[in-house]
Amino acid sequence: MPSCAATYDVSEVKTSCDKCGALLDITYDWDSLPVPDSLKWFEQKWSRRNEPLEKSGVWRFRELLPFASDEKIVTIGEGQTPLHPSPGVDQYVGMKTDRIRLQYEGMNPSGSFKDNGLTAAFSHAHMIGAKRAACASTGNTSASLALYCGMSQLMQAVIFIGSGKISYGKLSQALDYGALTMQIAGDFDDAMLRVREVSKKLGIYLVNSVNPFRLEGQKTIMLRVLESLGWQVPDWIVVPGGNLGNSSSFGKAFHELQQLGLIDRVPRIAIINAAGADTLYELYEKRGLRWNQGSPDLSIVDSYHAELDAASLRADTIASAIEINRPVNLLKCLRALECSKGVVREVTDQQILDAKSQVAANGLGCEPASAASVAGAKLLVEEGIINPEERVVCVLTGHQLKDPTATVAYHSSDQAEFNRVLGSRGVTTAAFANQAVQVDNDLDAIVRAIQLNS
Ligand code: F0G
């Protein structure tokens, strides 16, 4: 906590403060570092794309996350992610044309934004000579860690996942890349608690977003957004909220850029929870929890957690990536909300899947959790909080192929399958379903069916 003010050296391996127990933050002595005097300065790097560190969408900004020496950085070409316009999504959300941009983090090597953070945490692990790295995961962190371990052969990945709580696309990545995969009887919140205990006990390097270096890497998602917008600051950043690492790191990125005089204003951040995993929404919007300049009222958090325990309430959403009730970055996220005049909303699984199908129908496939950002933007336009003229960036955090089960069920004409996968989540309709046409294996029948349907 800011009042504690303990500091630790970059070579130490810690995720929480010995004195106050809060998560740690990375700070830099900017006065003694070579910081560019404008963001445009980074453009000179575009001509050096044959150098791995200048090609990386994370490390070409390393002057703004200067904790590692070049020779210790482990990069696999992460962060080549585009910011796309989508006129169809503008229309769906209720914006004027060309006001929404989609930051497509599914294009990363492991198929999600996690690679931005993993390259940073992994480089720190390499700096301090770690031989094993661990995480708890709803699937994407583990896929990313397993990939960095596989590519670099520097460490063994040990991953903790909630049994039955991870989509097959993600599980298959971890297994295929050779991670030691621990399926815990429980959910992500259980796995998170355990991995913190186990990594402490066995001295395994922890790469969850409790690790402050992870968040340094994720800052670059926002740097690339600014880069794609010609260094113009948008009005809104809309991002799904799970463990709240992204939102925390985005807030830190903008705060630092403003302190360094590299931007003149901070966009508003909107964090979107799934309604079945809405701790942040409940605490921030309903119970009035605020960062309060570094002195949040933690009794609000404690009493909410006690209520969850008393009612044995577990997170429950089709957006399995954000099926989290005890986000570890809650406090850092409150700081980001304060600094960005942020808002928090929740959206139902129905809203998430409808938005997801509209994102895909306009050419950019994403997984359910990612579409919470678009569903949230639509809700905020309907509420009049986002003005249809404003510039909005929705972050698409993970690729469509991560979770085909939800997608196929949404488009299925088999009511039993629809009910099995989606009905239990309160999804009742598939307004934008694109059902496959069933047809006999007969030339005339196939021709007739195509003519009928096109
Ligand atoms: N979107 C996707 C696709 C994710 O995988 C996650 C988190 C989030 C959003 C939420 O991001 O935690 O920064 O608020 N997935 C983690 C994992 C928890 O284990 O892969 P956040």
Short mmCIF file of C-alpha atoms and ligand atoms in Angstrom, two decimals:
data_model
loop_
_atom_site.label_atom_id
_atom_site.label_comp_id
_atom_site.label_asym_id
_atom_site.label_seq_id
_atom_site.Cartn_x
_atom_site.Cartn_y
_atom_site.Cartn_z
CA MET A 1 0.00 0.00 0.00
CA PRO A 2 1.27 3.53 -0.66
CA SER A 3 1.41 4.27 3.08
CA CYS A 4 3.80 1.32 3.60
CA ALA A 5 6.36 2.55 1.03
CA ALA A 6 8.68 -0.46 1.42
CA THR A 7 10.96 -0.98 -1.60
CA TYR A 8 12.68 -4.06 -2.99
CA ASP A 9 15.41 -4.53 -5.55
CA VAL A 10 14.59 -5.74 -9.08
CA SER A 11 16.65 -8.88 -8.47
CA GLU A 12 14.36 -10.04 -5.65
CA VAL A 13 11.61 -12.55 -6.30
CA LYS A 14 8.47 -11.41 -4.55
CA THR A 15 4.88 -10.84 -5.44
CA SER A 16 3.73 -9.28 -2.20
CA CYS A 17 5.19 -6.92 0.34
CA ASP A 18 6.76 -8.49 3.45
CA LYS A 19 5.59 -5.54 5.54
CA CYS A 20 2.00 -4.85 4.47
CA GLY A 21 1.11 -7.92 2.39
CA ALA A 22 -0.14 -5.90 -0.62
CA LEU A 23 0.95 -6.65 -4.19
CA LEU A 24 4.09 -4.93 -5.42
CA ASP A 25 4.37 -2.27 -8.08
CA ILE A 26 7.27 -1.55 -10.42
CA THR A 27 8.56 2.01 -10.21
CA TYR A 28 11.37 3.59 -12.19
CA ASP A 29 13.73 6.42 -11.48
CA TRP A 30 12.75 8.19 -14.69
CA ASP A 31 15.12 11.09 -14.02
CA SER A 32 18.13 8.86 -14.48
CA LEU A 33 16.75 6.94 -17.47
CA PRO A 34 16.79 7.85 -21.16
CA VAL A 35 13.08 8.52 -21.70
CA PRO A 36 11.97 9.72 -25.15
CA ASP A 37 10.46 13.20 -25.20
CA SER A 38 7.60 12.23 -27.49
CA LEU A 39 5.79 9.02 -28.40
CA LYS A 40 6.55 9.70 -32.05
CA TRP A 41 10.17 8.87 -31.19
CA PHE A 42 9.20 5.18 -31.24
CA GLU A 43 8.48 5.38 -34.98
CA GLN A 44 12.20 5.28 -35.80
CA LYS A 45 12.10 1.65 -34.62
CA TRP A 46 9.81 0.59 -37.45
CA SER A 47 12.75 0.46 -39.86
CA ARG A 48 14.57 -2.03 -37.60
CA ARG A 49 11.99 -4.78 -37.64
CA ASN A 50 14.59 -7.43 -38.46
CA GLU A 51 15.91 -7.07 -34.89
CA PRO A 52 13.81 -9.29 -32.58
CA LEU A 53 13.52 -6.70 -29.79
CA GLU A 54 12.39 -3.97 -32.20
CA LYS A 55 9.95 -6.32 -33.91
CA SER A 56 8.32 -7.32 -30.61
CA GLY A 57 5.20 -5.26 -29.94
CA VAL A 58 6.23 -5.27 -26.28
CA TRP A 59 9.96 -4.65 -26.35
CA ARG A 60 10.06 -1.97 -29.00
CA PHE A 61 8.64 0.14 -26.17
CA ARG A 62 11.19 -1.09 -23.64
CA GLU A 63 12.29 2.45 -22.76
CA LEU A 64 8.94 2.62 -20.94
CA LEU A 65 9.44 -0.69 -19.10
CA PRO A 66 13.18 -0.59 -18.51
CA PHE A 67 13.72 -3.33 -15.94
CA ALA A 68 15.64 -5.92 -18.00
CA SER A 69 18.89 -5.79 -19.92
CA ASP A 70 18.53 -6.66 -23.61
CA GLU A 71 20.40 -9.95 -23.35
CA LYS A 72 17.99 -11.33 -20.73
CA ILE A 73 14.83 -10.55 -22.66
CA VAL A 74 12.96 -13.59 -23.97
CA THR A 75 10.79 -12.68 -26.95
CA ILE A 76 8.84 -14.91 -29.31
CA GLY A 77 7.46 -12.15 -31.54
CA GLU A 78 4.53 -11.22 -29.28
CA GLY A 79 2.41 -8.13 -29.74
CA GLN A 80 2.01 -8.02 -33.54
CA THR A 81 -1.60 -7.08 -32.95
CA PRO A 82 -3.73 -4.77 -35.07
CA LEU A 83 -6.31 -2.16 -34.14
CA HIS A 84 -9.21 -2.78 -36.52
CA PRO A 85 -12.18 -0.64 -37.49
CA SER A 86 -15.45 -2.56 -37.71
CA PRO A 87 -18.41 -0.69 -39.21
CA GLY A 88 -20.71 -3.61 -38.32
CA VAL A 89 -19.70 -3.41 -34.67
CA ASP A 90 -20.14 0.40 -34.69
CA GLN A 91 -23.69 -0.21 -35.77
CA TYR A 92 -24.34 -3.03 -33.31
CA VAL A 93 -23.06 -0.97 -30.39
CA GLY A 94 -24.95 2.14 -31.49
CA MET A 95 -21.96 4.34 -32.38
CA LYS A 96 -21.44 6.67 -35.32
CA THR A 97 -19.44 5.07 -38.14
CA ASP A 98 -15.74 4.52 -37.53
CA ARG A 99 -15.85 5.40 -33.84
CA ILE A 100 -15.11 1.90 -32.50
CA ARG A 101 -11.77 0.18 -32.92
CA LEU A 102 -11.09 -3.39 -31.87
CA GLN A 103 -7.65 -4.15 -30.45
CA TYR A 104 -7.20 -7.73 -31.60
CA GLU A 105 -4.99 -9.40 -28.99
CA GLY A 106 -6.05 -12.83 -30.23
CA MET A 107 -3.32 -12.43 -32.87
CA ASN A 108 -0.58 -13.11 -30.31
CA PRO A 109 1.52 -16.30 -30.65
CA SER A 110 -0.50 -18.19 -28.03
CA GLY A 111 -3.78 -16.59 -29.14
CA SER A 112 -4.36 -14.16 -26.29
CA PHE A 113 -3.13 -10.91 -24.74
CA LYS A 114 -1.30 -12.90 -22.09
CA ASP A 115 1.87 -13.05 -24.20
CA ASN A 116 2.37 -9.31 -23.57
CA GLY A 117 2.68 -10.00 -19.86
CA LEU A 118 4.36 -13.37 -20.07
CA THR A 119 7.30 -12.14 -22.11
CA ALA A 120 7.96 -9.60 -19.35
CA ALA A 121 7.53 -11.96 -16.37
CA PHE A 122 9.43 -14.71 -18.19
CA SER A 123 12.31 -12.34 -18.90
CA HIS A 124 12.44 -11.44 -15.21
CA ALA A 125 12.36 -15.15 -14.29
CA HIS A 126 15.30 -15.65 -16.67
CA MET A 127 17.12 -12.68 -15.12
CA ILE A 128 17.01 -14.27 -11.71
CA GLY A 129 17.86 -17.77 -13.01
CA ALA A 130 14.51 -19.53 -12.39
CA LYS A 131 14.25 -23.13 -13.57
CA ARG A 132 10.51 -23.64 -13.02
CA ALA A 133 7.63 -21.21 -13.52
CA ALA A 134 4.05 -21.67 -12.34
CA CYS A 135 0.61 -20.14 -12.71
CA ALA A 136 -3.01 -20.78 -11.89
CA SER A 137 -5.13 -20.19 -14.92
CA THR A 138 -8.51 -20.16 -16.58
CA GLY A 139 -6.48 -21.30 -19.59
CA ASN A 140 -4.81 -18.44 -21.39
CA THR A 141 -2.03 -17.66 -18.92
CA SER A 142 -1.19 -21.35 -18.82
CA ALA A 143 -1.15 -21.64 -22.62
CA SER A 144 1.15 -18.63 -22.81
CA LEU A 145 3.52 -19.84 -20.08
CA ALA A 146 3.66 -23.29 -21.66
CA LEU A 147 4.54 -21.69 -25.00
CA TYR A 148 7.37 -19.53 -23.60
CA CYS A 149 8.78 -22.57 -21.80
CA GLY A 150 8.50 -24.70 -24.93
CA MET A 151 10.06 -22.11 -27.24
CA SER A 152 12.90 -21.06 -24.98
CA GLN A 153 13.58 -24.38 -23.25
CA LEU A 154 14.69 -22.28 -20.31
CA MET A 155 12.18 -23.45 -17.72
CA GLN A 156 9.62 -26.12 -16.88
CA ALA A 157 6.01 -24.86 -16.80
CA VAL A 158 3.85 -25.97 -13.87
CA ILE A 159 0.23 -24.99 -14.29
CA PHE A 160 -2.79 -25.19 -11.97
CA ILE A 161 -6.23 -25.31 -13.48
CA GLY A 162 -9.70 -25.81 -12.03
CA SER A 163 -10.98 -29.22 -13.06
CA GLY A 164 -13.54 -28.88 -15.86
CA LYS A 165 -13.15 -25.09 -15.80
CA ILE A 166 -11.00 -24.63 -18.87
CA SER A 167 -11.96 -24.74 -22.53
CA TYR A 168 -10.45 -27.44 -24.70
CA GLY A 169 -8.60 -25.03 -26.98
CA LYS A 170 -6.61 -23.76 -24.00
CA LEU A 171 -6.11 -27.12 -22.29
CA SER A 172 -4.85 -28.62 -25.53
CA GLN A 173 -2.20 -25.89 -25.80
CA ALA A 174 -0.80 -26.52 -22.31
CA LEU A 175 -0.68 -30.28 -22.83
CA ASP A 176 0.80 -30.05 -26.31
CA TYR A 177 3.52 -27.58 -25.30
CA GLY A 178 4.53 -29.97 -22.53
CA ALA A 179 3.51 -28.15 -19.34
CA LEU A 180 3.19 -30.09 -16.11
CA THR A 181 -0.57 -29.71 -15.74
CA MET A 182 -2.20 -29.96 -12.29
CA GLN A 183 -5.97 -30.27 -12.44
CA ILE A 184 -7.25 -29.11 -9.06
CA ALA A 185 -10.68 -30.16 -7.82
CA GLY A 186 -12.08 -26.64 -7.59
CA ASP A 187 -12.23 -23.45 -9.62
CA PHE A 188 -9.79 -20.68 -10.55
CA ASP A 189 -10.06 -18.98 -7.17
CA ASP A 190 -9.05 -22.26 -5.46
CA ALA A 191 -6.21 -22.86 -7.93
CA MET A 192 -4.93 -19.30 -7.42
CA LEU A 193 -4.70 -19.74 -3.65
CA ARG A 194 -2.89 -23.05 -4.05
CA VAL A 195 -0.37 -21.92 -6.61
CA ARG A 196 0.67 -19.04 -4.37
CA GLU A 197 1.25 -21.49 -1.50
CA VAL A 198 3.02 -24.08 -3.59
CA SER A 199 5.30 -21.69 -5.45
CA LYS A 200 6.39 -20.19 -2.13
CA LYS A 201 7.03 -23.61 -0.62
CA LEU A 202 8.95 -25.01 -3.59
CA GLY A 203 10.59 -21.77 -4.74
CA ILE A 204 8.88 -21.84 -8.13
CA TYR A 205 8.68 -18.54 -10.04
CA LEU A 206 5.06 -17.34 -10.17
CA VAL A 207 3.84 -15.66 -13.36
CA ASN A 208 0.21 -14.84 -12.51
CA SER A 209 -0.68 -11.18 -12.62
CA VAL A 210 0.21 -10.91 -8.92
CA ASN A 211 3.65 -10.69 -10.52
CA PRO A 212 4.26 -6.97 -11.12
CA PHE A 213 6.49 -7.58 -14.15
CA ARG A 214 3.52 -9.16 -15.97
CA LEU A 215 1.69 -5.87 -15.76
CA GLU A 216 4.66 -3.99 -17.19
CA GLY A 217 4.40 -6.03 -20.39
CA GLN A 218 0.65 -5.53 -20.61
CA LYS A 219 1.09 -1.75 -20.58
CA THR A 220 2.27 -2.05 -24.17
CA ILE A 221 -1.21 -3.05 -25.37
CA MET A 222 -2.14 0.57 -24.75
CA LEU A 223 1.06 1.84 -26.36
CA ARG A 224 0.18 -0.06 -29.51
CA VAL A 225 -3.35 1.35 -29.41
CA LEU A 226 -1.89 4.87 -29.27
CA GLU A 227 0.60 3.99 -32.01
CA SER A 228 -2.22 2.77 -34.28
CA LEU A 229 -4.17 5.97 -33.60
CA GLY A 230 -1.23 8.16 -34.61
CA TRP A 231 -0.55 8.83 -30.90
CA GLN A 232 -4.02 10.30 -30.37
CA VAL A 233 -5.66 9.37 -27.06
CA PRO A 234 -9.11 7.76 -27.52
CA ASP A 235 -12.02 8.70 -25.26
CA TRP A 236 -12.68 5.22 -23.92
CA ILE A 237 -10.87 1.93 -23.39
CA VAL A 238 -13.30 -0.92 -22.78
CA VAL A 239 -11.85 -4.13 -21.38
CA PRO A 240 -13.19 -7.33 -19.83
CA GLY A 241 -12.43 -7.72 -16.12
CA GLY A 242 -11.32 -11.04 -14.61
CA ASN A 243 -8.28 -11.01 -12.36
CA LEU A 244 -8.02 -7.29 -13.25
CA GLY A 245 -4.43 -7.37 -14.47
CA ASN A 246 -5.16 -5.67 -17.78
CA SER A 247 -7.19 -2.82 -16.36
CA SER A 248 -4.57 -2.26 -13.64
CA SER A 249 -1.74 -2.17 -16.15
CA PHE A 250 -3.64 0.09 -18.57
CA GLY A 251 -4.23 2.57 -15.75
CA LYS A 252 -0.54 2.44 -14.82
CA ALA A 253 0.49 2.94 -18.44
CA PHE A 254 -1.63 6.07 -18.88
CA HIS A 255 -0.66 7.47 -15.51
CA GLU A 256 3.04 7.10 -16.33
CA LEU A 257 2.64 8.54 -19.82
CA GLN A 258 0.91 11.55 -18.36
CA GLN A 259 3.58 11.97 -15.66
CA LEU A 260 6.26 11.82 -18.34
CA GLY A 261 4.45 14.44 -20.39
CA LEU A 262 3.95 12.00 -23.29
CA ILE A 263 0.15 12.35 -23.31
CA ASP A 264 -1.98 15.24 -22.16
CA ARG A 265 -5.07 13.35 -21.00
CA VAL A 266 -6.07 9.88 -19.84
CA PRO A 267 -8.91 7.97 -21.56
CA ARG A 268 -11.76 6.69 -19.43
CA ILE A 269 -11.50 2.98 -18.72
CA ALA A 270 -14.65 0.86 -18.66
CA ILE A 271 -14.22 -2.56 -17.07
CA ILE A 272 -16.80 -5.18 -17.93
CA ASN A 273 -17.56 -8.12 -15.65
CA ALA A 274 -19.62 -11.13 -16.57
CA ALA A 275 -22.78 -11.01 -14.46
CA GLY A 276 -21.92 -14.42 -12.99
CA ALA A 277 -18.50 -13.19 -11.82
CA ASP A 278 -19.17 -9.60 -10.86
CA THR A 279 -17.14 -8.87 -7.73
CA LEU A 280 -15.68 -5.64 -9.09
CA TYR A 281 -19.08 -4.40 -10.28
CA GLU A 282 -20.63 -5.21 -6.92
CA LEU A 283 -17.86 -3.57 -4.89
CA TYR A 284 -17.30 -0.51 -7.06
CA GLU A 285 -20.73 0.35 -8.39
CA LYS A 286 -23.02 -1.01 -5.67
CA ARG A 287 -21.00 -0.74 -2.45
CA GLY A 288 -19.00 2.36 -3.27
CA LEU A 289 -15.51 0.91 -2.80
CA ARG A 290 -12.93 3.44 -4.04
CA TRP A 291 -9.14 3.69 -4.17
CA ASN A 292 -9.57 6.84 -2.15
CA GLN A 293 -6.07 8.12 -2.91
CA GLY A 294 -4.45 4.98 -1.55
CA SER A 295 -6.67 4.38 1.46
CA PRO A 296 -9.52 2.11 0.29
CA ASP A 297 -12.01 0.88 2.88
CA LEU A 298 -10.94 -2.77 2.97
CA SER A 299 -13.74 -3.73 5.33
CA ILE A 300 -16.09 -3.49 2.31
CA VAL A 301 -14.01 -6.17 0.56
CA ASP A 302 -13.77 -8.38 3.63
CA SER A 303 -17.47 -8.34 4.29
CA TYR A 304 -18.25 -9.13 0.64
CA HIS A 305 -15.85 -12.08 0.69
CA ALA A 306 -17.46 -13.30 3.91
CA GLU A 307 -20.87 -13.14 2.20
CA LEU A 308 -19.55 -15.14 -0.76
CA ASP A 309 -18.21 -17.77 1.64
CA ALA A 310 -21.36 -17.91 3.75
CA ALA A 311 -23.51 -18.46 0.65
CA SER A 312 -20.88 -20.79 -0.95
CA LEU A 313 -21.16 -18.55 -4.01
CA ARG A 314 -18.93 -19.51 -6.92
CA ALA A 315 -18.26 -17.62 -10.13
CA ASP A 316 -20.40 -18.95 -12.99
CA THR A 317 -20.25 -17.73 -16.59
CA ILE A 318 -19.82 -19.11 -20.11
CA ALA A 319 -16.94 -16.63 -20.38
CA SER A 320 -14.67 -19.07 -18.53
CA ALA A 321 -11.61 -16.80 -18.91
CA ILE A 322 -13.18 -14.30 -16.49
CA GLU A 323 -14.97 -16.78 -14.23
CA ILE A 324 -13.25 -15.30 -11.17
CA ASN A 325 -14.78 -14.05 -7.92
CA ARG A 326 -11.65 -12.98 -6.05
CA PRO A 327 -9.63 -10.84 -8.44
CA VAL A 328 -6.09 -10.52 -7.12
CA ASN A 329 -5.50 -7.09 -8.65
CA LEU A 330 -8.58 -5.51 -7.11
CA LEU A 331 -6.71 -2.69 -5.37
CA LYS A 332 -4.49 -1.78 -8.32
CA CYS A 333 -7.60 -1.79 -10.46
CA LEU A 334 -9.31 0.67 -8.10
CA ARG A 335 -6.30 2.93 -8.58
CA ALA A 336 -6.70 2.66 -12.36
CA LEU A 337 -10.40 3.47 -12.07
CA GLU A 338 -9.62 6.57 -10.00
CA CYS A 339 -6.95 7.80 -12.37
CA SER A 340 -9.14 7.26 -15.46
CA LYS A 341 -12.54 8.29 -14.07
CA GLY A 342 -13.50 4.73 -14.88
CA VAL A 343 -16.77 2.85 -14.75
CA VAL A 344 -17.63 -0.81 -14.19
CA ARG A 345 -20.53 -2.71 -15.73
CA GLU A 346 -21.74 -6.28 -15.82
CA VAL A 347 -23.19 -8.10 -18.82
CA THR A 348 -25.08 -11.39 -19.03
CA ASP A 349 -23.89 -14.46 -20.89
CA GLN A 350 -26.66 -13.76 -23.42
CA GLN A 351 -25.28 -10.27 -24.09
CA ILE A 352 -21.74 -11.67 -24.30
CA LEU A 353 -22.60 -14.34 -26.86
CA ASP A 354 -24.69 -12.02 -29.00
CA ALA A 355 -21.86 -9.48 -29.05
CA LYS A 356 -19.35 -12.22 -29.82
CA SER A 357 -21.34 -13.35 -32.83
CA GLN A 358 -21.49 -9.75 -34.12
CA VAL A 359 -17.74 -9.31 -33.71
CA ALA A 360 -17.19 -12.52 -35.69
CA ALA A 361 -19.83 -11.74 -38.33
CA ASN A 362 -17.73 -8.66 -39.08
CA GLY A 363 -14.55 -10.65 -39.42
CA LEU A 364 -12.75 -10.77 -36.08
CA GLY A 365 -13.31 -13.92 -34.07
CA CYS A 366 -12.90 -13.73 -30.31
CA GLU A 367 -13.62 -15.91 -27.31
CA PRO A 368 -16.61 -15.20 -25.06
CA ALA A 369 -14.74 -13.23 -22.35
CA SER A 370 -13.36 -10.84 -24.97
CA ALA A 371 -16.80 -10.01 -26.29
CA ALA A 372 -17.76 -8.70 -22.85
CA SER A 373 -15.97 -5.52 -23.92
CA VAL A 374 -18.25 -5.03 -26.93
CA ALA A 375 -21.37 -5.99 -24.97
CA GLY A 376 -20.28 -3.52 -22.28
CA ALA A 377 -19.72 -0.72 -24.80
CA LYS A 378 -23.23 -1.31 -26.17
CA LEU A 379 -24.68 -1.10 -22.67
CA LEU A 380 -22.79 2.13 -21.92
CA VAL A 381 -24.06 3.69 -25.16
CA GLU A 382 -27.62 2.67 -24.27
CA GLU A 383 -27.17 4.25 -20.84
CA GLY A 384 -25.88 7.46 -22.42
CA ILE A 385 -22.52 7.16 -20.64
CA ILE A 386 -20.63 6.68 -23.90
CA ASN A 387 -21.56 9.26 -26.51
CA PRO A 388 -21.94 7.76 -30.04
CA GLU A 389 -19.49 10.37 -31.35
CA GLU A 390 -16.67 9.39 -29.00
CA ARG A 391 -13.62 7.29 -29.91
CA VAL A 392 -13.87 3.89 -28.29
CA VAL A 393 -11.35 1.06 -28.22
CA CYS A 394 -12.62 -2.38 -27.18
CA VAL A 395 -9.92 -4.89 -26.34
CA LEU A 396 -10.51 -8.35 -27.82
CA THR A 397 -8.41 -10.33 -25.39
CA GLY A 398 -8.48 -13.86 -26.83
CA HIS A 399 -8.92 -15.67 -30.14
CA GLN A 400 -12.14 -17.27 -31.36
CA LEU A 401 -10.54 -20.74 -31.57
CA LYS A 402 -9.85 -20.80 -27.83
CA ASP A 403 -13.40 -21.90 -27.06
CA PRO A 404 -15.24 -23.49 -30.00
CA THR A 405 -17.75 -25.26 -27.75
CA ALA A 406 -19.66 -22.08 -26.90
CA THR A 407 -19.54 -20.90 -30.51
CA VAL A 408 -20.80 -24.13 -32.04
CA ALA A 409 -23.58 -24.40 -29.45
CA TYR A 410 -24.72 -20.83 -30.23
CA HIS A 411 -25.01 -21.61 -33.93
CA SER A 412 -26.40 -25.10 -33.43
CA SER A 413 -29.81 -26.18 -34.73
CA ASP A 414 -29.80 -28.97 -32.15
CA GLN A 415 -31.92 -27.61 -29.30
CA ALA A 416 -30.65 -30.25 -26.86
CA GLU A 417 -27.03 -29.24 -27.50
CA PHE A 418 -27.93 -25.53 -27.20
CA ASN A 419 -29.62 -26.18 -23.86
CA ARG A 420 -26.82 -28.37 -22.58
CA VAL A 421 -24.05 -25.83 -23.19
CA LEU A 422 -25.87 -22.51 -22.99
CA GLY A 423 -29.31 -23.00 -21.42
CA SER A 424 -27.72 -23.73 -18.05
CA ARG A 425 -26.09 -20.27 -18.26
CA GLY A 426 -29.36 -18.46 -18.80
CA VAL A 427 -28.87 -18.06 -22.55
CA THR A 428 -32.29 -18.48 -24.14
CA THR A 429 -31.95 -17.27 -27.72
CA ALA A 430 -29.34 -17.01 -30.44
CA ALA A 431 -30.51 -13.93 -32.30
CA PHE A 432 -27.55 -14.02 -34.68
CA ALA A 433 -27.21 -17.78 -35.13
CA ASN A 434 -25.82 -18.99 -38.45
CA GLN A 435 -27.11 -22.53 -38.53
CA ALA A 436 -25.59 -25.16 -40.78
CA VAL A 437 -27.98 -26.39 -43.49
CA GLN A 438 -28.73 -30.10 -43.21
CA VAL A 439 -28.92 -31.71 -46.63
CA ASP A 440 -28.89 -35.20 -48.19
CA ASN A 441 -25.76 -36.34 -49.96
CA ASP A 442 -27.42 -35.70 -53.33
CA LEU A 443 -26.33 -33.24 -56.05
CA ASP A 444 -29.79 -31.84 -56.81
CA ALA A 445 -30.65 -31.47 -53.15
CA ILE A 446 -27.38 -29.65 -52.47
CA VAL A 447 -27.89 -27.28 -55.42
CA ARG A 448 -31.49 -26.56 -54.34
CA ALA A 449 -30.38 -25.88 -50.77
CA ILE A 450 -27.67 -23.44 -51.90
CA GLN A 451 -30.11 -21.60 -54.18
CA LEU A 452 -32.65 -21.43 -51.39
CA ASN A 453 -30.18 -20.04 -48.88
CA SER A 454 -28.03 -17.61 -50.86
N1 F0G B 1 -9.94 -12.13 -21.43
C1 F0G B 1 -9.32 -13.30 -21.56
C2 F0G B 1 -9.37 -13.99 -22.87
C3 F0G B 1 -8.60 -13.85 -20.47
O1 F0G B 1 -7.97 -15.01 -20.61
C4 F0G B 1 -8.60 -13.18 -19.23
C5 F0G B 1 -7.91 -13.71 -18.07
C6 F0G B 1 -9.28 -11.96 -19.16
C7 F0G B 1 -9.94 -11.46 -20.27
C8 F0G B 1 -9.30 -11.16 -17.92
O2 F0G B 1 -8.16 -10.41 -17.83
O3 F0G B 1 -7.43 -10.99 -15.55
O4 F0G B 1 -6.46 -9.07 -16.77
O5 F0G B 1 -8.80 -8.99 -15.94
N2 F0G B 1 -7.46 -14.87 -18.00
C9 F0G B 1 -6.63 -15.37 -16.90
C10 F0G B 1 -6.01 -16.70 -17.25
C11 F0G B 1 -7.24 -15.30 -15.59
O6 F0G B 1 -5.72 -17.48 -16.34
O7 F0G B 1 -5.78 -16.98 -18.41
P1 F0G B 1 -7.69 -9.81 -16.44
#
